[in-house]
Amino acid sequence: MFNLILFGPPGSGKGTQSDSLVEKYGLIHLSTGNLLREEISQKTPLGIEAKGFMDNGQLVPDEVVIGMVDSYFDKHSEAKGFLFDGFPRTVAQAEALDKLLDLKKTEIAAVLALEVSEEELVKRLLNRGKTSGRSDDTNEEVIRKRFAVYSNETKPVAQHYKKAHKFHPIKGEGTVDEIFKSICKEIDKKIV
Ligand code: AP5
């Protein structure tokens, strides 16, 4: 298996780049944000629990997210590899992911980290909020809260992968196409 993590703050372009990356490399896209929004739209107990956290810009508890990822793995046992988008978001999630992959005798090949200034991120998210219907995009206060959560809880995940020499920063500003090419350049170095 060949597994990648697309890392970066809210609005850095993870979802945008994921679509082309999964197509090019034949991977399964695992976006915990998309899975959670799907649970909310189906009004499942998990979705009802998650909604309050998401509307406030907080993280959904680790055990809920890890359980959801575990069952997604089971549904895609034949996958060639996964592209993780928005996961792991805490050190506990990164450690749980290591264990899940270890059980499958595989690991993360690379973490591709999109770097974008906060002012550009706010602009992108408020702009998306005009049409996305995402409640966490329409209020600047909630957007700033998501950045604070990212800083406090998600940034430490970078260190987890830096220690393993798997962390690759990528300039996340420019055209979608330019950024895609930079990401592919890093990925291609990992393919032997
Ligand atoms: P999630 O859905 O993961 O959202 P996020 O990380 O906040 O990221 P976004 O989807 O907002 O941004 P993105 O980086 O994908 O950017 P995009 O490509 O869309 O999480 C939402 C919530 O779910 C969390 O707050 C949390 O509550 C919960 N959650 C999810 N995962 C969790 C986990 N693992 N643990 C706990 N809780 C979890 O781009 C943004 C906009 O910019 C778009 O409009 C796009 O068109 C535009 N854009 C993209 N690239 C460019 C470019 N190069 N130039 C100009 N505009 C661009």
PDB file of C-alpha atoms and ligand atoms in Angstrom:
ATOM      1  CA  MET A   1       0.000   0.000   0.000  1.00  0.00           C
ATOM      2  CA  PHE A   2       1.035   3.605  -0.585  1.00  0.00           C
ATOM      3  CA  ASN A   3      -0.391   6.050   1.966  1.00  0.00           C
ATOM      4  CA  LEU A   4      -0.136   9.828   2.035  1.00  0.00           C
ATOM      5  CA  ILE A   5      -1.308  12.545   4.401  1.00  0.00           C
ATOM      6  CA  LEU A   6      -2.333  15.943   3.068  1.00  0.00           C
ATOM      7  CA  PHE A   7      -1.776  18.261   6.006  1.00  0.00           C
ATOM      8  CA  GLY A   8      -2.519  21.949   6.547  1.00  0.00           C
ATOM      9  CA  PRO A   9      -4.812  24.474   8.204  1.00  0.00           C
ATOM     10  CA  PRO A  10      -8.502  24.951   7.333  1.00  0.00           C
ATOM     11  CA  GLY A  11      -8.764  26.390   3.825  1.00  0.00           C
ATOM     12  CA  SER A  12      -5.228  25.467   2.763  1.00  0.00           C
ATOM     13  CA  GLY A  13      -6.516  23.499  -0.247  1.00  0.00           C
ATOM     14  CA  LYS A  14      -6.483  19.900   1.022  1.00  0.00           C
ATOM     15  CA  GLY A  15      -9.887  19.031  -0.415  1.00  0.00           C
ATOM     16  CA  THR A  16      -9.185  20.847  -3.703  1.00  0.00           C
ATOM     17  CA  GLN A  17      -5.902  19.018  -4.288  1.00  0.00           C
ATOM     18  CA  SER A  18      -7.204  15.643  -3.073  1.00  0.00           C
ATOM     19  CA  ASP A  19      -9.512  15.120  -6.040  1.00  0.00           C
ATOM     20  CA  SER A  20      -6.679  15.262  -8.590  1.00  0.00           C
ATOM     21  CA  LEU A  21      -4.217  13.377  -6.373  1.00  0.00           C
ATOM     22  CA  VAL A  22      -6.464  10.348  -5.786  1.00  0.00           C
ATOM     23  CA  GLU A  23      -7.122  10.169  -9.510  1.00  0.00           C
ATOM     24  CA  LYS A  24      -3.443  10.399 -10.490  1.00  0.00           C
ATOM     25  CA  TYR A  25      -2.136   7.914  -7.898  1.00  0.00           C
ATOM     26  CA  GLY A  26      -5.134   5.548  -7.683  1.00  0.00           C
ATOM     27  CA  LEU A  27      -5.700   6.139  -3.971  1.00  0.00           C
ATOM     28  CA  ILE A  28      -8.824   6.124  -1.803  1.00  0.00           C
ATOM     29  CA  HIS A  29      -9.648   9.599  -0.454  1.00  0.00           C
ATOM     30  CA  LEU A  30     -10.289   9.518   3.278  1.00  0.00           C
ATOM     31  CA  SER A  31     -11.505  12.950   4.417  1.00  0.00           C
ATOM     32  CA  THR A  32     -12.748  12.834   8.007  1.00  0.00           C
ATOM     33  CA  GLY A  33     -14.513  16.190   7.448  1.00  0.00           C
ATOM     34  CA  ASN A  34     -16.475  14.735   4.499  1.00  0.00           C
ATOM     35  CA  LEU A  35     -17.286  11.543   6.424  1.00  0.00           C
ATOM     36  CA  LEU A  36     -18.544  13.575   9.389  1.00  0.00           C
ATOM     37  CA  ARG A  37     -20.680  15.833   7.156  1.00  0.00           C
ATOM     38  CA  GLU A  38     -22.149  12.681   5.565  1.00  0.00           C
ATOM     39  CA  GLU A  39     -23.075  11.371   9.044  1.00  0.00           C
ATOM     40  CA  ILE A  40     -24.685  14.754   9.836  1.00  0.00           C
ATOM     41  CA  SER A  41     -26.719  14.765   6.632  1.00  0.00           C
ATOM     42  CA  GLN A  42     -27.970  11.244   7.414  1.00  0.00           C
ATOM     43  CA  LYS A  43     -28.765  12.321  11.009  1.00  0.00           C
ATOM     44  CA  THR A  44     -26.961   9.304  12.487  1.00  0.00           C
ATOM     45  CA  PRO A  45     -26.173   9.302  16.250  1.00  0.00           C
ATOM     46  CA  LEU A  46     -22.495   9.904  15.346  1.00  0.00           C
ATOM     47  CA  GLY A  47     -23.505  12.850  13.134  1.00  0.00           C
ATOM     48  CA  ILE A  48     -25.728  14.344  15.824  1.00  0.00           C
ATOM     49  CA  GLU A  49     -22.851  14.132  18.328  1.00  0.00           C
ATOM     50  CA  ALA A  50     -20.335  15.611  15.866  1.00  0.00           C
ATOM     51  CA  LYS A  51     -22.468  18.548  14.687  1.00  0.00           C
ATOM     52  CA  GLY A  52     -22.175  20.610  17.879  1.00  0.00           C
ATOM     53  CA  PHE A  53     -18.380  20.386  17.832  1.00  0.00           C
ATOM     54  CA  MET A  54     -18.110  21.204  14.125  1.00  0.00           C
ATOM     55  CA  ASP A  55     -20.484  24.190  14.258  1.00  0.00           C
ATOM     56  CA  ASN A  56     -18.317  25.653  17.036  1.00  0.00           C
ATOM     57  CA  GLY A  57     -15.024  25.069  15.231  1.00  0.00           C
ATOM     58  CA  GLN A  58     -13.905  22.450  17.774  1.00  0.00           C
ATOM     59  CA  LEU A  59     -12.516  19.001  17.049  1.00  0.00           C
ATOM     60  CA  VAL A  60     -14.782  15.970  17.282  1.00  0.00           C
ATOM     61  CA  PRO A  61     -13.496  13.653  20.073  1.00  0.00           C
ATOM     62  CA  ASP A  62     -10.626  11.365  19.075  1.00  0.00           C
ATOM     63  CA  GLU A  63     -12.413   8.089  19.851  1.00  0.00           C
ATOM     64  CA  VAL A  64     -15.329   9.007  17.541  1.00  0.00           C
ATOM     65  CA  VAL A  65     -13.032   9.917  14.634  1.00  0.00           C
ATOM     66  CA  ILE A  66     -10.677   6.959  15.093  1.00  0.00           C
ATOM     67  CA  GLY A  67     -13.640   4.521  15.185  1.00  0.00           C
ATOM     68  CA  MET A  68     -14.983   6.060  11.971  1.00  0.00           C
ATOM     69  CA  VAL A  69     -11.592   5.746  10.220  1.00  0.00           C
ATOM     70  CA  ASP A  70     -11.255   2.135  11.375  1.00  0.00           C
ATOM     71  CA  SER A  71     -14.597   1.155   9.861  1.00  0.00           C
ATOM     72  CA  TYR A  72     -13.780   3.051   6.618  1.00  0.00           C
ATOM     73  CA  PHE A  73     -10.591   0.947   6.368  1.00  0.00           C
ATOM     74  CA  ASP A  74     -12.634  -2.236   6.742  1.00  0.00           C
ATOM     75  CA  LYS A  75     -14.924  -1.143   3.902  1.00  0.00           C
ATOM     76  CA  HIS A  76     -11.905  -0.584   1.603  1.00  0.00           C
ATOM     77  CA  SER A  77      -9.764  -3.612   2.368  1.00  0.00           C
ATOM     78  CA  GLU A  78      -8.687  -3.903  -1.283  1.00  0.00           C
ATOM     79  CA  ALA A  79      -7.356  -0.315  -1.505  1.00  0.00           C
ATOM     80  CA  LYS A  80      -3.942   0.290  -3.128  1.00  0.00           C
ATOM     81  CA  GLY A  81      -3.470   3.079  -0.625  1.00  0.00           C
ATOM     82  CA  PHE A  82      -5.149   6.017   1.091  1.00  0.00           C
ATOM     83  CA  LEU A  83      -4.891   9.772   0.869  1.00  0.00           C
ATOM     84  CA  PHE A  84      -5.717  11.104   4.334  1.00  0.00           C
ATOM     85  CA  ASP A  85      -7.201  14.615   4.301  1.00  0.00           C
ATOM     86  CA  GLY A  86      -7.938  16.351   7.622  1.00  0.00           C
ATOM     87  CA  PHE A  87      -6.714  13.314   9.577  1.00  0.00           C
ATOM     88  CA  PRO A  88      -4.788  12.857  11.833  1.00  0.00           C
ATOM     89  CA  ARG A  89      -5.514  16.118  13.640  1.00  0.00           C
ATOM     90  CA  THR A  90      -4.183  15.294  17.098  1.00  0.00           C
ATOM     91  CA  VAL A  91      -1.122  13.382  18.264  1.00  0.00           C
ATOM     92  CA  ALA A  92      -3.465  10.700  19.671  1.00  0.00           C
ATOM     93  CA  GLN A  93      -5.004  10.291  16.197  1.00  0.00           C
ATOM     94  CA  ALA A  94      -1.531  10.049  14.615  1.00  0.00           C
ATOM     95  CA  GLU A  95      -0.556   7.317  17.075  1.00  0.00           C
ATOM     96  CA  ALA A  96      -3.834   5.458  16.445  1.00  0.00           C
ATOM     97  CA  LEU A  97      -3.231   5.702  12.685  1.00  0.00           C
ATOM     98  CA  ASP A  98       0.288   4.270  13.084  1.00  0.00           C
ATOM     99  CA  LYS A  99      -1.222   1.283  14.900  1.00  0.00           C
ATOM    100  CA  LEU A 100      -3.995   0.745  12.341  1.00  0.00           C
ATOM    101  CA  LEU A 101      -1.491   0.843   9.467  1.00  0.00           C
ATOM    102  CA  ASP A 102       0.934  -1.384  11.340  1.00  0.00           C
ATOM    103  CA  LEU A 103      -1.791  -4.039  11.608  1.00  0.00           C
ATOM    104  CA  LYS A 104      -2.061  -3.891   7.823  1.00  0.00           C
ATOM    105  CA  LYS A 105       1.743  -4.150   7.508  1.00  0.00           C
ATOM    106  CA  THR A 106       1.933  -0.725   5.916  1.00  0.00           C
ATOM    107  CA  GLU A 107       2.823   2.865   6.888  1.00  0.00           C
ATOM    108  CA  ILE A 108       2.655   6.518   5.856  1.00  0.00           C
ATOM    109  CA  ALA A 109       4.988   7.251   2.918  1.00  0.00           C
ATOM    110  CA  ALA A 110       4.870  11.054   3.208  1.00  0.00           C
ATOM    111  CA  VAL A 111       3.084  13.964   4.848  1.00  0.00           C
ATOM    112  CA  LEU A 112       2.555  16.855   2.405  1.00  0.00           C
ATOM    113  CA  ALA A 113       1.961  20.050   4.359  1.00  0.00           C
ATOM    114  CA  LEU A 114       0.338  22.998   2.590  1.00  0.00           C
ATOM    115  CA  GLU A 115       1.532  26.364   3.913  1.00  0.00           C
ATOM    116  CA  VAL A 116      -0.760  29.388   3.452  1.00  0.00           C
ATOM    117  CA  SER A 117      -0.918  32.730   5.321  1.00  0.00           C
ATOM    118  CA  GLU A 118      -3.811  33.218   7.760  1.00  0.00           C
ATOM    119  CA  GLU A 119      -5.191  36.248   5.891  1.00  0.00           C
ATOM    120  CA  GLU A 120      -5.400  34.251   2.647  1.00  0.00           C
ATOM    121  CA  LEU A 121      -7.077  31.374   4.527  1.00  0.00           C
ATOM    122  CA  VAL A 122      -9.772  33.642   6.030  1.00  0.00           C
ATOM    123  CA  LYS A 123     -10.431  35.140   2.595  1.00  0.00           C
ATOM    124  CA  ARG A 124     -10.800  31.685   0.998  1.00  0.00           C
ATOM    125  CA  LEU A 125     -13.092  30.333   3.716  1.00  0.00           C
ATOM    126  CA  LEU A 126     -15.410  33.362   3.868  1.00  0.00           C
ATOM    127  CA  ASN A 127     -15.621  33.230   0.089  1.00  0.00           C
ATOM    128  CA  ARG A 128     -16.452  29.501   0.135  1.00  0.00           C
ATOM    129  CA  GLY A 129     -19.019  30.143   2.900  1.00  0.00           C
ATOM    130  CA  LYS A 130     -21.112  32.210   0.442  1.00  0.00           C
ATOM    131  CA  THR A 131     -22.002  29.047  -1.486  1.00  0.00           C
ATOM    132  CA  SER A 132     -20.861  25.931   0.440  1.00  0.00           C
ATOM    133  CA  GLY A 133     -23.661  25.785   2.985  1.00  0.00           C
ATOM    134  CA  ARG A 134     -20.999  24.921   5.596  1.00  0.00           C
ATOM    135  CA  SER A 135     -22.012  26.560   8.871  1.00  0.00           C
ATOM    136  CA  ASP A 136     -18.369  26.683  10.017  1.00  0.00           C
ATOM    137  CA  ASP A 137     -17.394  28.888   7.030  1.00  0.00           C
ATOM    138  CA  THR A 138     -19.890  31.742   7.364  1.00  0.00           C
ATOM    139  CA  ASN A 139     -18.768  33.240  10.689  1.00  0.00           C
ATOM    140  CA  GLU A 140     -15.284  34.786  10.932  1.00  0.00           C
ATOM    141  CA  GLU A 141     -15.212  34.139  14.687  1.00  0.00           C
ATOM    142  CA  VAL A 142     -15.692  30.383  14.116  1.00  0.00           C
ATOM    143  CA  ILE A 143     -13.036  30.448  11.360  1.00  0.00           C
ATOM    144  CA  ARG A 144     -10.521  32.096  13.756  1.00  0.00           C
ATOM    145  CA  LYS A 145     -11.450  29.496  16.382  1.00  0.00           C
ATOM    146  CA  ARG A 146     -10.639  26.709  13.877  1.00  0.00           C
ATOM    147  CA  PHE A 147      -7.188  28.277  13.367  1.00  0.00           C
ATOM    148  CA  ALA A 148      -6.608  28.398  17.133  1.00  0.00           C
ATOM    149  CA  VAL A 149      -7.598  24.731  17.416  1.00  0.00           C
ATOM    150  CA  TYR A 150      -5.270  23.942  14.508  1.00  0.00           C
ATOM    151  CA  SER A 151      -2.402  25.760  16.235  1.00  0.00           C
ATOM    152  CA  ASN A 152      -2.914  24.139  19.622  1.00  0.00           C
ATOM    153  CA  GLU A 153      -4.015  20.617  18.738  1.00  0.00           C
ATOM    154  CA  THR A 154      -3.028  19.865  15.138  1.00  0.00           C
ATOM    155  CA  LYS A 155       0.354  21.573  14.664  1.00  0.00           C
ATOM    156  CA  PRO A 156       2.004  19.185  17.170  1.00  0.00           C
ATOM    157  CA  VAL A 157       1.143  16.361  14.732  1.00  0.00           C
ATOM    158  CA  ALA A 158       3.804  17.835  12.391  1.00  0.00           C
ATOM    159  CA  GLN A 159       6.485  17.020  14.966  1.00  0.00           C
ATOM    160  CA  HIS A 160       5.314  13.388  15.088  1.00  0.00           C
ATOM    161  CA  TYR A 161       6.093  13.028  11.368  1.00  0.00           C
ATOM    162  CA  LYS A 162       9.195  15.270  11.368  1.00  0.00           C
ATOM    163  CA  LYS A 163      10.770  12.838  13.822  1.00  0.00           C
ATOM    164  CA  ALA A 164      10.110  10.075  11.286  1.00  0.00           C
ATOM    165  CA  HIS A 165      11.539  12.242   8.413  1.00  0.00           C
ATOM    166  CA  LYS A 166       8.231  12.081   6.565  1.00  0.00           C
ATOM    167  CA  PHE A 167       7.182  15.739   6.734  1.00  0.00           C
ATOM    168  CA  HIS A 168       7.381  17.860   3.548  1.00  0.00           C
ATOM    169  CA  PRO A 169       6.302  21.543   3.587  1.00  0.00           C
ATOM    170  CA  ILE A 170       4.794  22.806   0.318  1.00  0.00           C
ATOM    171  CA  LYS A 171       3.950  26.393  -0.677  1.00  0.00           C
ATOM    172  CA  GLY A 172       0.139  26.395  -0.715  1.00  0.00           C
ATOM    173  CA  GLU A 173      -0.295  29.793  -2.409  1.00  0.00           C
ATOM    174  CA  GLY A 174      -0.402  30.180  -6.179  1.00  0.00           C
ATOM    175  CA  THR A 175      -2.668  28.565  -8.745  1.00  0.00           C
ATOM    176  CA  VAL A 176      -4.286  25.188  -8.003  1.00  0.00           C
ATOM    177  CA  ASP A 177      -2.268  23.728 -10.869  1.00  0.00           C
ATOM    178  CA  GLU A 178       1.089  25.072  -9.638  1.00  0.00           C
ATOM    179  CA  ILE A 179       0.459  23.657  -6.174  1.00  0.00           C
ATOM    180  CA  PHE A 180      -0.619  20.298  -7.621  1.00  0.00           C
ATOM    181  CA  LYS A 181       2.696  20.093  -9.525  1.00  0.00           C
ATOM    182  CA  SER A 182       4.703  20.860  -6.355  1.00  0.00           C
ATOM    183  CA  ILE A 183       2.855  18.133  -4.441  1.00  0.00           C
ATOM    184  CA  CYS A 184       3.356  15.581  -7.239  1.00  0.00           C
ATOM    185  CA  LYS A 185       7.088  16.390  -7.329  1.00  0.00           C
ATOM    186  CA  GLU A 186       7.389  15.401  -3.654  1.00  0.00           C
ATOM    187  CA  ILE A 187       5.247  12.290  -4.081  1.00  0.00           C
ATOM    188  CA  ASP A 188       7.186  11.112  -7.122  1.00  0.00           C
ATOM    189  CA  LYS A 189      10.410  11.137  -5.095  1.00  0.00           C
ATOM    190  CA  LYS A 190       8.799   8.477  -2.877  1.00  0.00           C
ATOM    191  CA  ILE A 191       7.819   6.186  -5.731  1.00  0.00           C
ATOM    192  CA  VAL A 192      10.661   3.845  -6.605  1.00  0.00           C
TER     193      VAL A 192
HETATM  194  P1  AP5 B   1     -12.620  19.608   7.492  1.00  0.00           P
HETATM  195  O1  AP5 B   1     -13.752  19.314   6.610  1.00  0.00           O
HETATM  196  O2  AP5 B   1     -11.434  18.719   7.497  1.00  0.00           O
HETATM  197  O3  AP5 B   1     -12.225  21.095   7.232  1.00  0.00           O
HETATM  198  P2  AP5 B   1     -10.862  21.880   7.398  1.00  0.00           P
HETATM  199  O4  AP5 B   1      -9.627  21.194   7.779  1.00  0.00           O
HETATM  200  O5  AP5 B   1     -11.284  22.979   8.286  1.00  0.00           O
HETATM  201  O6  AP5 B   1     -10.527  22.179   5.972  1.00  0.00           O
HETATM  202  P3  AP5 B   1     -11.395  22.765   4.855  1.00  0.00           P
HETATM  203  O7  AP5 B   1     -12.236  21.766   4.165  1.00  0.00           O
HETATM  204  O8  AP5 B   1     -12.109  23.965   5.377  1.00  0.00           O
HETATM  205  O9  AP5 B   1     -10.219  23.279   3.920  1.00  0.00           O
HETATM  206  P4  AP5 B   1      -9.290  22.527   2.887  1.00  0.00           P
HETATM  207  O10 AP5 B   1      -7.862  22.577   3.325  1.00  0.00           O
HETATM  208  O11 AP5 B   1      -9.834  21.197   2.481  1.00  0.00           O
HETATM  209  O12 AP5 B   1      -9.411  23.571   1.706  1.00  0.00           O
HETATM  210  P5  AP5 B   1     -10.288  23.502   0.357  1.00  0.00           P
HETATM  211  O13 AP5 B   1      -9.598  22.703  -0.669  1.00  0.00           O
HETATM  212  O14 AP5 B   1     -11.686  23.144   0.703  1.00  0.00           O
HETATM  213  O15 AP5 B   1     -13.119  19.679   9.014  1.00  0.00           O
HETATM  214  C1  AP5 B   1     -14.278  20.379   9.396  1.00  0.00           C
HETATM  215  C2  AP5 B   1     -14.570  20.086  10.861  1.00  0.00           C
HETATM  216  O16 AP5 B   1     -14.812  18.680  11.034  1.00  0.00           O
HETATM  217  C3  AP5 B   1     -13.434  20.406  11.845  1.00  0.00           C
HETATM  218  O17 AP5 B   1     -13.465  21.749  12.252  1.00  0.00           O
HETATM  219  C4  AP5 B   1     -13.757  19.437  12.980  1.00  0.00           C
HETATM  220  O18 AP5 B   1     -14.806  19.897  13.783  1.00  0.00           O
HETATM  221  C5  AP5 B   1     -14.260  18.204  12.252  1.00  0.00           C
HETATM  222  N1  AP5 B   1     -13.178  17.240  11.922  1.00  0.00           N
HETATM  223  C6  AP5 B   1     -12.759  16.874  10.682  1.00  0.00           C
HETATM  224  N2  AP5 B   1     -11.758  15.983  10.774  1.00  0.00           N
HETATM  225  C7  AP5 B   1     -11.538  15.795  12.102  1.00  0.00           C
HETATM  226  C8  AP5 B   1     -10.603  15.017  12.824  1.00  0.00           C
HETATM  227  N3  AP5 B   1      -9.696  14.254  12.194  1.00  0.00           N
HETATM  228  N4  AP5 B   1     -10.652  15.055  14.172  1.00  0.00           N
HETATM  229  C9  AP5 B   1     -11.565  15.815  14.814  1.00  0.00           C
HETATM  230  N5  AP5 B   1     -12.470  16.596  14.188  1.00  0.00           N
HETATM  231  C10 AP5 B   1     -12.462  16.579  12.844  1.00  0.00           C
HETATM  232  O19 AP5 B   1     -10.179  25.034  -0.082  1.00  0.00           O
HETATM  233  C11 AP5 B   1     -10.810  26.065   0.644  1.00  0.00           C
HETATM  234  C12 AP5 B   1     -11.316  27.126  -0.351  1.00  0.00           C
HETATM  235  O20 AP5 B   1     -10.187  27.717  -0.999  1.00  0.00           O
HETATM  236  C13 AP5 B   1     -12.193  26.552  -1.473  1.00  0.00           C
HETATM  237  O21 AP5 B   1     -13.225  27.453  -1.745  1.00  0.00           O
HETATM  238  C14 AP5 B   1     -11.236  26.418  -2.664  1.00  0.00           C
HETATM  239  O22 AP5 B   1     -11.902  26.545  -3.895  1.00  0.00           O
HETATM  240  C15 AP5 B   1     -10.276  27.576  -2.412  1.00  0.00           C
HETATM  241  N6  AP5 B   1      -8.925  27.284  -2.903  1.00  0.00           N
HETATM  242  C16 AP5 B   1      -8.256  26.093  -2.850  1.00  0.00           C
HETATM  243  N7  AP5 B   1      -7.032  26.210  -3.382  1.00  0.00           N
HETATM  244  C17 AP5 B   1      -6.911  27.515  -3.770  1.00  0.00           C
HETATM  245  C18 AP5 B   1      -5.858  28.274  -4.382  1.00  0.00           C
HETATM  246  N8  AP5 B   1      -4.685  27.708  -4.721  1.00  0.00           N
HETATM  247  N9  AP5 B   1      -6.065  29.588  -4.612  1.00  0.00           N
HETATM  248  C19 AP5 B   1      -7.260  30.178  -4.280  1.00  0.00           C
HETATM  249  N10 AP5 B   1      -8.298  29.518  -3.722  1.00  0.00           N
HETATM  250  C20 AP5 B   1      -8.121  28.203  -3.455  1.00  0.00           C
END
